[in-house]
Amino acid sequence: MASFSSAISNRAHFLSPKPLPHEPKHKKICSSSQSRNLYLPPHRSSIARLDSIARLERKVASKTKIFASVTDTSVETSPELVKLSKAGVWSVHKFGGTCVGNSERIKNVANIVLTDDSESKLVVVSAMSKVTDMMYDLINKAQSRDESYLSALEAVLEKHRLTALDLLDGDDLGTFLSRLHHDINNLKAMLRAIYIAGHATESFSDFVVGHGELWSAQMLSYWYSKNPFNTIVATGFIASTPQNIPTTLKRDGSDFSAAIMGALFRARQVTIWTDVDGVYSADPRKVSEAVILRTLSYQEAWEMSYFGANVLHPRSIIPVMKYDIPIIIRNIFNLSAPGTKICRPAVTNDVIDEDGQSMESYVKGFATIDNLALVNVEGTGMAGVPGTASAIFGAVKDVGANVIMISQASSEHSVCFAVPEKEVNAVAEALQSRFRQALDAGRLSQVAVIPNCSILATVGQKMASTPGVSATLFNALAKANINVRAIAQGCSEYNITVVVKREDCIRALRAVHSRFYLSRTTIAMGIVGPGLIGATLLDQLRDQAATLKEEFNIDLRVMGITGTRTMLLSDSGINLSRWRELQKQKGEVADMDKFVRHVQGNHFIPNTVLVDCTADTTIAGYYHEWLRKGIHVVTPNKKANSGPLDQYLKLRALQRQSYTHYFYEATVGAGLPIISTLRGLLETGDKILRIEGIFSGTLSYIFNNLVGERTFSEVVAEAKQAGYTEPDPRDDLSGTDVCRKVIILARESGLKLELSDIPVESLVPEPLNACASSEEFMEKLPEFDYDLANKRQVAEDEGDVLRYVGVVDVVNQKGEVKLRRYKKDHPFAQLSGSDNIIAFTTTRYKDQPLIVRGPGAGAQVTAGGVFSDILRLASYLGAPS
């Protein structure tokens, strides 16, 4: 075994040519995993401690340049190391490139370590921000014979020179600049050689790139030397092989370096300083409401990093696991954030972790891998044949492909696995070649490739003990209309892996994250038509939001509001206390296609509902498209359900096929439960015989107040003044609105009627249909009061009252809208205000009809009816009832 002092001198030879004549000699150390790793640059305050280290013994694994496991390092046999590790409580800090990006940040690094109360500290640093990329760029330019490598090298020199001038002074500055220029001259000669050869070996590249860490560590070391205390400054990333050939630990090597140092020094913790607040529950670029995880187990961190989460490289977790050393991920730019602690979880029957969740039922995070393809090998000849799987994956190995996930049917009829898409053609060809005879003989039916796939991994160490996690996961995917192509889960149950279409991946990620991390039911809403009803609905949503979230776990997010001219969009949810103000300030030109795309796809919520608060036929025409896209629809707009019968039938069929919900309770009775009552009767086996009712709040008000000497025109004017009528009262008096409600109920009852099949008695005098304006109509209406006065007098003479009603005669399959007479003790004669009343005569309620009565007009009750439908949708999507 090579001695430790020999390792030091060899390492110094490769990354620090000769000390300059005026430069003091300093000792350095490296760890002794297979690579001589973690060079420690000059630091006067560390010399006393380093002198006590004699040597480290190690095991060398064959055929690998970089050894990735501290478990194979015989640190226990080194009494010197044991003595050093017991000399005090050690902590390790690793600072990434952004943390040492300039002189001010380097000073900040020093101050952060000063606040650590550990007796001894070891600091591992990366190259300054962007420097590693700059060094790789030097090599690429040189071997491409691009002479701009010289100017690029000058840029590297200047970056470090300016930082040193701002950070250091006196002898320290002179010493560092001398070494910097010396190193740059050596690099210039090496790059010239690469330029001439047109090629760089791996060791040459590693030698060049490794200087970035060396320079940042030297600057920090000199800065620390002004304040002597027990701190060692070490380089991350760079190393040498047992043959003393320069190498690096490649990307994320500095984290690995810090983890190894933490294990060797038995540190109480390893802190990885970066530019994010910690480990997120999902990629925040894809899920904007991803949360910072306070704790992760080693296994959870390993699983998440394997599946692409920006946590740590899996190898960085191995060294610390053996000694139960926690790794803490913290943000150097937000010291108030506690970060994420990666450690071994406590073992109890009911552990509550720092996130406030029971670890027995907690899914920690989600990660995705894109650009994959599935390969499915299938055939009856596979079942019970030993060696089939070995042959399949032997062929995959032969082409050097990486298998990400494997899934096999228990019948052994098929094996499915995921590989990077760029490798799938080679894999398919290799399998076709390997199994040519079996395919020709029919023992294998196919080697199928499914491209454009992504993996979604759900990670949580305690999922194994929690029944229903898989059910919750797949339920969330189903409700987001996501098709799962393959599934894999190990018996440890640390993760559940599913394969989905690439275009569905982000939506799937948002769906499961929303289900586990947001309110149990989170719905993205788009409001179409912020008029009287729409605006009232927005106000009701604002007033009830907190209660819904706290008591029912329902989170309704209005992501967009659009009118005919302008629309307001938000990525996280519009502030409903200021939506009118925001619409004026940030509104943009209305574009329905853009509006729908935004509400459905430009955020983290998988469930989408569009609420049409208009009475517009054009908007109703969009419902087919919205439902086809998996968007739920809620509306008080009667146009779709009372339009052409074939379009209505297609709409209902599409709703069932697309597994979406279409709610329209408010189309008939505003806030009254008319549609739901009718459906409840039908679904429980009752038979509808007749539906009769006063469906118009406006006409109810008019006839309820047409008493004494009052005239028809007088009461109509009063209703218009009170806001009960449409701007043009003829829209109410014509009976068309009542006819649409009758058609809706008739179709709900199973009758296939068109609007034109319903005879309607209009209350608009025929001559007044030609009036050019509502003002002209109101001016001439008194001329026709006598017609209705006569009908009213006849009715009163016989003890009756007049009421404007709609009738659905299910038995005779017809309907009508007309002015009818009722006895004064009839329920229809006893209304007040603008109340509606609907009577259901059924097989069960034949002698005494089932009656629903209440306010049937007004913005508050209509918006309330729409709101009720939204909450019904939430219940269908999983909210508690």
mmCIF file of C-alpha atoms in Angstrom, residues 446-718:
data_model
loop_
_atom_site.group_PDB
_atom_site.id
_atom_site.type_symbol
_atom_site.label_atom_id
_atom_site.label_comp_id
_atom_site.label_asym_id
_atom_site.label_seq_id
_atom_site.Cartn_x
_atom_site.Cartn_y
_atom_site.Cartn_z
ATOM 1 C CA GLN A 446 -43.598 -10.004 -31.313
ATOM 2 C CA VAL A 447 -40.876 -7.671 -30.215
ATOM 3 C CA ALA A 448 -42.849 -4.433 -30.005
ATOM 4 C CA VAL A 449 -41.533 -0.932 -29.450
ATOM 5 C CA ILE A 450 -43.687 1.812 -27.950
ATOM 6 C CA PRO A 451 -41.916 5.172 -28.367
ATOM 7 C CA ASN A 452 -42.571 8.564 -26.756
ATOM 8 C CA CYS A 453 -42.858 7.349 -23.192
ATOM 9 C CA SER A 454 -42.033 8.813 -19.801
ATOM 10 C CA ILE A 455 -41.637 7.295 -16.351
ATOM 11 C CA LEU A 456 -43.366 8.710 -13.301
ATOM 12 C CA ALA A 457 -42.022 7.451 -9.979
ATOM 13 C CA THR A 458 -43.838 7.857 -6.667
ATOM 14 C CA VAL A 459 -41.422 7.559 -3.753
ATOM 15 C CA GLY A 460 -42.019 6.996 -0.058
ATOM 16 C CA GLN A 461 -40.300 4.622 2.353
ATOM 17 C CA LYS A 462 -43.425 4.116 4.422
ATOM 18 C CA MET A 463 -45.713 3.268 1.519
ATOM 19 C CA ALA A 464 -45.114 -0.378 2.379
ATOM 20 C CA SER A 465 -47.169 -0.027 5.541
ATOM 21 C CA THR A 466 -49.989 2.049 4.109
ATOM 22 C CA PRO A 467 -52.913 0.306 2.380
ATOM 23 C CA GLY A 468 -54.503 2.355 -0.370
ATOM 24 C CA VAL A 469 -51.499 4.333 -1.610
ATOM 25 C CA SER A 470 -51.570 2.583 -4.984
ATOM 26 C CA ALA A 471 -55.323 3.013 -5.183
ATOM 27 C CA THR A 472 -54.995 6.727 -4.489
ATOM 28 C CA LEU A 473 -52.236 7.069 -7.088
ATOM 29 C CA PHE A 474 -54.112 5.288 -9.857
ATOM 30 C CA ASN A 475 -57.369 6.987 -8.965
ATOM 31 C CA ALA A 476 -55.685 10.367 -9.428
ATOM 32 C CA LEU A 477 -54.308 9.271 -12.798
ATOM 33 C CA ALA A 478 -57.691 7.953 -13.897
ATOM 34 C CA LYS A 479 -59.480 11.164 -12.982
ATOM 35 C CA ALA A 480 -56.898 13.101 -14.981
ATOM 36 C CA ASN A 481 -57.680 10.787 -17.930
ATOM 37 C CA ILE A 482 -54.134 9.366 -17.971
ATOM 38 C CA ASN A 483 -53.570 5.928 -19.475
ATOM 39 C CA VAL A 484 -50.893 3.842 -17.740
ATOM 40 C CA ARG A 485 -48.838 1.735 -20.141
ATOM 41 C CA ALA A 486 -46.717 -0.227 -17.667
ATOM 42 C CA ILE A 487 -46.309 -0.595 -13.903
ATOM 43 C CA ALA A 488 -43.437 -1.705 -11.693
ATOM 44 C CA GLN A 489 -43.143 -1.965 -7.926
ATOM 45 C CA GLY A 490 -40.554 -3.755 -5.832
ATOM 46 C CA CYS A 491 -41.497 -5.728 -2.749
ATOM 47 C CA SER A 492 -39.785 -3.072 -0.627
ATOM 48 C CA GLU A 493 -42.481 -0.657 -1.888
ATOM 49 C CA TYR A 494 -40.140 2.304 -1.753
ATOM 50 C CA ASN A 495 -41.539 3.423 -5.084
ATOM 51 C CA ILE A 496 -44.323 2.781 -7.530
ATOM 52 C CA THR A 497 -43.253 3.354 -11.122
ATOM 53 C CA VAL A 498 -45.656 3.886 -13.995
ATOM 54 C CA VAL A 499 -45.021 4.507 -17.669
ATOM 55 C CA VAL A 500 -47.239 7.010 -19.489
ATOM 56 C CA LYS A 501 -47.261 8.804 -22.811
ATOM 57 C CA ARG A 502 -44.677 11.561 -22.968
ATOM 58 C CA GLU A 503 -47.315 14.179 -23.728
ATOM 59 C CA ASP A 504 -49.265 13.068 -20.629
ATOM 60 C CA CYS A 505 -46.281 13.089 -18.263
ATOM 61 C CA ILE A 506 -46.557 16.613 -16.855
ATOM 62 C CA ARG A 507 -50.320 16.291 -16.451
ATOM 63 C CA ALA A 508 -49.837 12.944 -14.704
ATOM 64 C CA LEU A 509 -47.194 14.445 -12.413
ATOM 65 C CA ARG A 510 -49.483 17.326 -11.525
ATOM 66 C CA ALA A 511 -52.397 14.956 -10.970
ATOM 67 C CA VAL A 512 -50.649 12.748 -8.435
ATOM 68 C CA HIS A 513 -48.875 15.647 -6.747
ATOM 69 C CA SER A 514 -52.168 17.481 -6.428
ATOM 70 C CA ARG A 515 -53.800 14.388 -4.945
ATOM 71 C CA PHE A 516 -51.126 13.824 -2.302
ATOM 72 C CA TYR A 517 -49.899 17.333 -1.572
ATOM 73 C CA LEU A 518 -52.616 19.844 -2.319
ATOM 74 C CA SER A 519 -56.125 19.786 -0.961
ATOM 75 C CA ARG A 520 -57.765 16.466 -1.536
ATOM 76 C CA THR A 521 -59.693 18.026 -4.404
ATOM 77 C CA THR A 522 -58.023 20.869 -6.243
ATOM 78 C CA ILE A 523 -59.819 22.132 -9.348
ATOM 79 C CA ALA A 524 -58.693 24.673 -11.922
ATOM 80 C CA MET A 525 -61.575 26.857 -13.026
ATOM 81 C CA GLY A 526 -62.166 29.111 -15.976
ATOM 82 C CA ILE A 527 -65.108 31.527 -15.750
ATOM 83 C CA VAL A 528 -66.677 32.484 -19.073
ATOM 84 C CA GLY A 529 -68.879 35.555 -18.819
ATOM 85 C CA PRO A 530 -68.169 37.766 -15.791
ATOM 86 C CA GLY A 531 -71.518 39.510 -16.144
ATOM 87 C CA LEU A 532 -74.170 39.664 -13.448
ATOM 88 C CA ILE A 533 -74.257 35.931 -12.714
ATOM 89 C CA GLY A 534 -70.546 35.351 -13.353
ATOM 90 C CA ALA A 535 -69.478 38.244 -11.146
ATOM 91 C CA THR A 536 -71.799 37.098 -8.366
ATOM 92 C CA LEU A 537 -70.365 33.585 -8.618
ATOM 93 C CA LEU A 538 -66.817 34.963 -8.321
ATOM 94 C CA ASP A 539 -67.812 36.856 -5.192
ATOM 95 C CA GLN A 540 -69.384 33.725 -3.703
ATOM 96 C CA LEU A 541 -66.233 31.726 -4.480
ATOM 97 C CA ARG A 542 -64.141 34.388 -2.767
ATOM 98 C CA ASP A 543 -66.304 34.408 0.360
ATOM 99 C CA GLN A 544 -66.413 30.636 0.719
ATOM 100 C CA ALA A 545 -62.851 29.705 -0.313
ATOM 101 C CA ALA A 546 -61.350 29.476 3.172
ATOM 102 C CA THR A 547 -64.229 27.409 4.576
ATOM 103 C CA LEU A 548 -64.137 24.960 1.683
ATOM 104 C CA LYS A 549 -60.418 24.440 2.073
ATOM 105 C CA GLU A 550 -60.335 24.135 5.851
ATOM 106 C CA GLU A 551 -63.485 22.098 6.431
ATOM 107 C CA PHE A 552 -63.924 20.113 3.213
ATOM 108 C CA ASN A 553 -60.400 20.054 1.749
ATOM 109 C CA ILE A 554 -61.649 21.578 -1.518
ATOM 110 C CA ASP A 555 -59.358 24.028 -3.275
ATOM 111 C CA LEU A 556 -61.017 25.911 -6.146
ATOM 112 C CA ARG A 557 -58.532 27.915 -8.231
ATOM 113 C CA VAL A 558 -59.866 30.399 -10.770
ATOM 114 C CA MET A 559 -57.101 30.366 -13.399
ATOM 115 C CA GLY A 560 -58.883 32.553 -15.933
ATOM 116 C CA ILE A 561 -61.826 34.896 -16.449
ATOM 117 C CA THR A 562 -62.929 35.868 -19.943
ATOM 118 C CA GLY A 563 -65.566 38.143 -21.375
ATOM 119 C CA THR A 564 -66.271 39.025 -24.973
ATOM 120 C CA ARG A 565 -63.452 41.596 -25.192
ATOM 121 C CA THR A 566 -60.875 40.949 -22.485
ATOM 122 C CA MET A 567 -59.618 38.042 -20.408
ATOM 123 C CA LEU A 568 -57.532 37.716 -17.266
ATOM 124 C CA LEU A 569 -55.163 34.741 -16.853
ATOM 125 C CA SER A 570 -53.127 33.494 -13.903
ATOM 126 C CA ASP A 571 -50.704 30.591 -13.465
ATOM 127 C CA SER A 572 -51.448 30.037 -9.788
ATOM 128 C CA GLY A 573 -54.966 31.404 -9.234
ATOM 129 C CA ILE A 574 -56.577 34.835 -9.525
ATOM 130 C CA ASN A 575 -56.979 36.900 -6.373
ATOM 131 C CA LEU A 576 -60.782 37.023 -6.270
ATOM 132 C CA SER A 577 -60.739 40.023 -3.968
ATOM 133 C CA ARG A 578 -59.176 42.058 -6.780
ATOM 134 C CA TRP A 579 -60.306 40.390 -9.994
ATOM 135 C CA ARG A 580 -62.122 43.450 -11.308
ATOM 136 C CA GLU A 581 -59.090 45.642 -10.665
ATOM 137 C CA LEU A 582 -56.695 43.049 -12.118
ATOM 138 C CA GLN A 583 -58.824 42.649 -15.216
ATOM 139 C CA LYS A 584 -58.449 46.347 -15.930
ATOM 140 C CA GLN A 585 -54.721 46.344 -15.175
ATOM 141 C CA LYS A 586 -53.589 43.039 -16.683
ATOM 142 C CA GLY A 587 -56.412 42.003 -18.970
ATOM 143 C CA GLU A 588 -55.554 40.971 -22.504
ATOM 144 C CA VAL A 589 -57.554 40.593 -25.692
ATOM 145 C CA ALA A 590 -60.021 37.733 -25.330
ATOM 146 C CA ASP A 591 -59.043 34.593 -27.219
ATOM 147 C CA MET A 592 -61.121 31.521 -26.405
ATOM 148 C CA ASP A 593 -58.594 28.972 -27.680
ATOM 149 C CA LYS A 594 -55.779 30.542 -25.666
ATOM 150 C CA PHE A 595 -58.058 30.833 -22.639
ATOM 151 C CA VAL A 596 -58.963 27.138 -22.704
ATOM 152 C CA ARG A 597 -55.359 26.042 -23.277
ATOM 153 C CA HIS A 598 -54.220 28.114 -20.322
ATOM 154 C CA VAL A 599 -56.881 26.975 -17.881
ATOM 155 C CA GLN A 600 -56.369 23.321 -18.746
ATOM 156 C CA GLY A 601 -52.670 23.015 -19.362
ATOM 157 C CA ASN A 602 -50.589 25.922 -18.069
ATOM 158 C CA HIS A 603 -50.516 25.021 -14.389
ATOM 159 C CA PHE A 604 -50.124 22.226 -11.866
ATOM 160 C CA ILE A 605 -53.758 21.165 -11.388
ATOM 161 C CA PRO A 606 -55.051 18.123 -13.290
ATOM 162 C CA ASN A 607 -58.804 18.700 -12.854
ATOM 163 C CA THR A 608 -60.265 21.456 -15.015
ATOM 164 C CA VAL A 609 -63.771 22.891 -15.190
ATOM 165 C CA LEU A 610 -65.061 25.650 -17.436
ATOM 166 C CA VAL A 611 -68.063 27.524 -16.077
ATOM 167 C CA ASP A 612 -70.161 29.185 -18.777
ATOM 168 C CA CYS A 613 -72.167 31.971 -17.140
ATOM 169 C CA THR A 614 -73.408 33.385 -20.435
ATOM 170 C CA ALA A 615 -76.605 32.808 -22.399
ATOM 171 C CA ASP A 616 -74.606 32.679 -25.622
ATOM 172 C CA THR A 617 -75.249 30.056 -28.293
ATOM 173 C CA THR A 618 -71.687 30.338 -29.607
ATOM 174 C CA ILE A 619 -70.179 29.541 -26.217
ATOM 175 C CA ALA A 620 -72.546 26.579 -25.833
ATOM 176 C CA GLY A 621 -71.181 25.317 -29.137
ATOM 177 C CA TYR A 622 -67.773 24.810 -27.517
ATOM 178 C CA TYR A 623 -69.007 22.228 -25.025
ATOM 179 C CA HIS A 624 -68.323 19.265 -27.345
ATOM 180 C CA GLU A 625 -64.718 20.345 -27.797
ATOM 181 C CA TRP A 626 -64.205 20.986 -24.085
ATOM 182 C CA LEU A 627 -65.595 17.616 -23.023
ATOM 183 C CA ARG A 628 -63.508 15.858 -25.665
ATOM 184 C CA LYS A 629 -60.409 17.430 -24.127
ATOM 185 C CA GLY A 630 -61.307 16.059 -20.699
ATOM 186 C CA ILE A 631 -62.599 19.389 -19.366
ATOM 187 C CA HIS A 632 -65.636 19.346 -17.109
ATOM 188 C CA VAL A 633 -68.428 21.833 -17.858
ATOM 189 C CA VAL A 634 -70.811 23.608 -15.469
ATOM 190 C CA THR A 635 -73.343 26.109 -16.779
ATOM 191 C CA PRO A 636 -76.677 27.903 -16.328
ATOM 192 C CA ASN A 637 -76.753 28.409 -20.130
ATOM 193 C CA LYS A 638 -79.823 26.677 -21.576
ATOM 194 C CA LYS A 639 -78.758 26.857 -25.237
ATOM 195 C CA ALA A 640 -76.894 23.537 -25.470
ATOM 196 C CA ASN A 641 -79.537 21.350 -23.806
ATOM 197 C CA SER A 642 -82.453 22.957 -25.612
ATOM 198 C CA GLY A 643 -80.788 23.206 -29.016
ATOM 199 C CA PRO A 644 -81.053 20.722 -31.894
ATOM 200 C CA LEU A 645 -81.821 17.236 -30.585
ATOM 201 C CA ASP A 646 -79.014 15.496 -32.459
ATOM 202 C CA GLN A 647 -76.445 17.903 -30.994
ATOM 203 C CA TYR A 648 -77.862 17.337 -27.509
ATOM 204 C CA LEU A 649 -77.669 13.551 -27.875
ATOM 205 C CA LYS A 650 -74.076 13.765 -29.145
ATOM 206 C CA LEU A 651 -73.181 15.980 -26.202
ATOM 207 C CA ARG A 652 -74.546 13.515 -23.658
ATOM 208 C CA ALA A 653 -72.900 10.554 -25.403
ATOM 209 C CA LEU A 654 -69.559 12.369 -25.518
ATOM 210 C CA GLN A 655 -69.822 13.160 -21.821
ATOM 211 C CA ARG A 656 -70.151 9.460 -21.011
ATOM 212 C CA GLN A 657 -67.381 8.411 -23.389
ATOM 213 C CA SER A 658 -64.866 10.984 -22.175
ATOM 214 C CA TYR A 659 -65.491 10.327 -18.455
ATOM 215 C CA THR A 660 -66.113 14.003 -17.911
ATOM 216 C CA HIS A 661 -68.898 15.712 -16.001
ATOM 217 C CA TYR A 662 -71.462 18.104 -17.429
ATOM 218 C CA PHE A 663 -73.657 19.809 -14.817
ATOM 219 C CA TYR A 664 -76.479 22.241 -15.628
ATOM 220 C CA GLU A 665 -78.788 22.336 -12.619
ATOM 221 C CA ALA A 666 -79.189 26.110 -12.877
ATOM 222 C CA THR A 667 -80.574 25.921 -16.435
ATOM 223 C CA VAL A 668 -84.087 25.176 -15.166
ATOM 224 C CA GLY A 669 -84.634 26.372 -11.622
ATOM 225 C CA ALA A 670 -81.678 28.684 -10.923
ATOM 226 C CA GLY A 671 -80.738 27.521 -7.416
ATOM 227 C CA LEU A 672 -83.631 25.078 -7.033
ATOM 228 C CA PRO A 673 -82.829 21.324 -7.227
ATOM 229 C CA ILE A 674 -85.026 20.550 -10.221
ATOM 230 C CA ILE A 675 -82.682 18.500 -12.428
ATOM 231 C CA SER A 676 -81.242 16.583 -9.474
ATOM 232 C CA THR A 677 -84.716 15.801 -8.140
ATOM 233 C CA LEU A 678 -85.839 14.515 -11.529
ATOM 234 C CA ARG A 679 -82.713 12.368 -11.897
ATOM 235 C CA GLY A 680 -83.109 11.020 -8.380
ATOM 236 C CA LEU A 681 -86.635 9.876 -9.190
ATOM 237 C CA LEU A 682 -85.603 8.218 -12.446
ATOM 238 C CA GLU A 683 -82.442 6.587 -11.067
ATOM 239 C CA THR A 684 -84.380 5.011 -8.204
ATOM 240 C CA GLY A 685 -86.895 3.452 -10.602
ATOM 241 C CA ASP A 686 -89.790 5.897 -10.372
ATOM 242 C CA LYS A 687 -91.730 6.672 -13.563
ATOM 243 C CA ILE A 688 -92.418 10.272 -14.500
ATOM 244 C CA LEU A 689 -95.986 10.925 -15.621
ATOM 245 C CA ARG A 690 -96.178 14.707 -15.755
ATOM 246 C CA ILE A 691 -94.070 17.741 -14.864
ATOM 247 C CA GLU A 692 -95.849 21.047 -14.510
ATOM 248 C CA GLY A 693 -94.539 24.282 -13.147
ATOM 249 C CA ILE A 694 -94.026 28.008 -13.090
ATOM 250 C CA PHE A 695 -90.488 28.179 -14.463
ATOM 251 C CA SER A 696 -90.045 31.897 -14.992
ATOM 252 C CA GLY A 697 -89.244 34.046 -11.994
ATOM 253 C CA THR A 698 -90.100 37.112 -14.080
ATOM 254 C CA LEU A 699 -93.548 35.858 -15.081
ATOM 255 C CA SER A 700 -94.144 34.536 -11.600
ATOM 256 C CA TYR A 701 -93.505 38.029 -10.236
ATOM 257 C CA ILE A 702 -95.780 39.617 -12.826
ATOM 258 C CA PHE A 703 -98.789 37.367 -12.189
ATOM 259 C CA ASN A 704 -98.269 37.268 -8.429
ATOM 260 C CA ASN A 705 -98.503 41.067 -8.428
ATOM 261 C CA LEU A 706 -101.257 41.426 -11.021
ATOM 262 C CA VAL A 707 -103.975 42.080 -8.415
ATOM 263 C CA GLY A 708 -106.618 44.682 -7.738
ATOM 264 C CA GLU A 709 -106.729 47.533 -10.228
ATOM 265 C CA ARG A 710 -103.167 47.061 -11.433
ATOM 266 C CA THR A 711 -102.655 46.626 -15.157
ATOM 267 C CA PHE A 712 -100.416 44.217 -16.999
ATOM 268 C CA SER A 713 -98.206 46.963 -18.461
ATOM 269 C CA GLU A 714 -97.821 48.590 -15.054
ATOM 270 C CA VAL A 715 -96.579 45.389 -13.415
ATOM 271 C CA VAL A 716 -94.265 44.630 -16.361
ATOM 272 C CA ALA A 717 -92.728 48.096 -15.997
ATOM 273 C CA GLU A 718 -92.293 47.515 -12.267
#
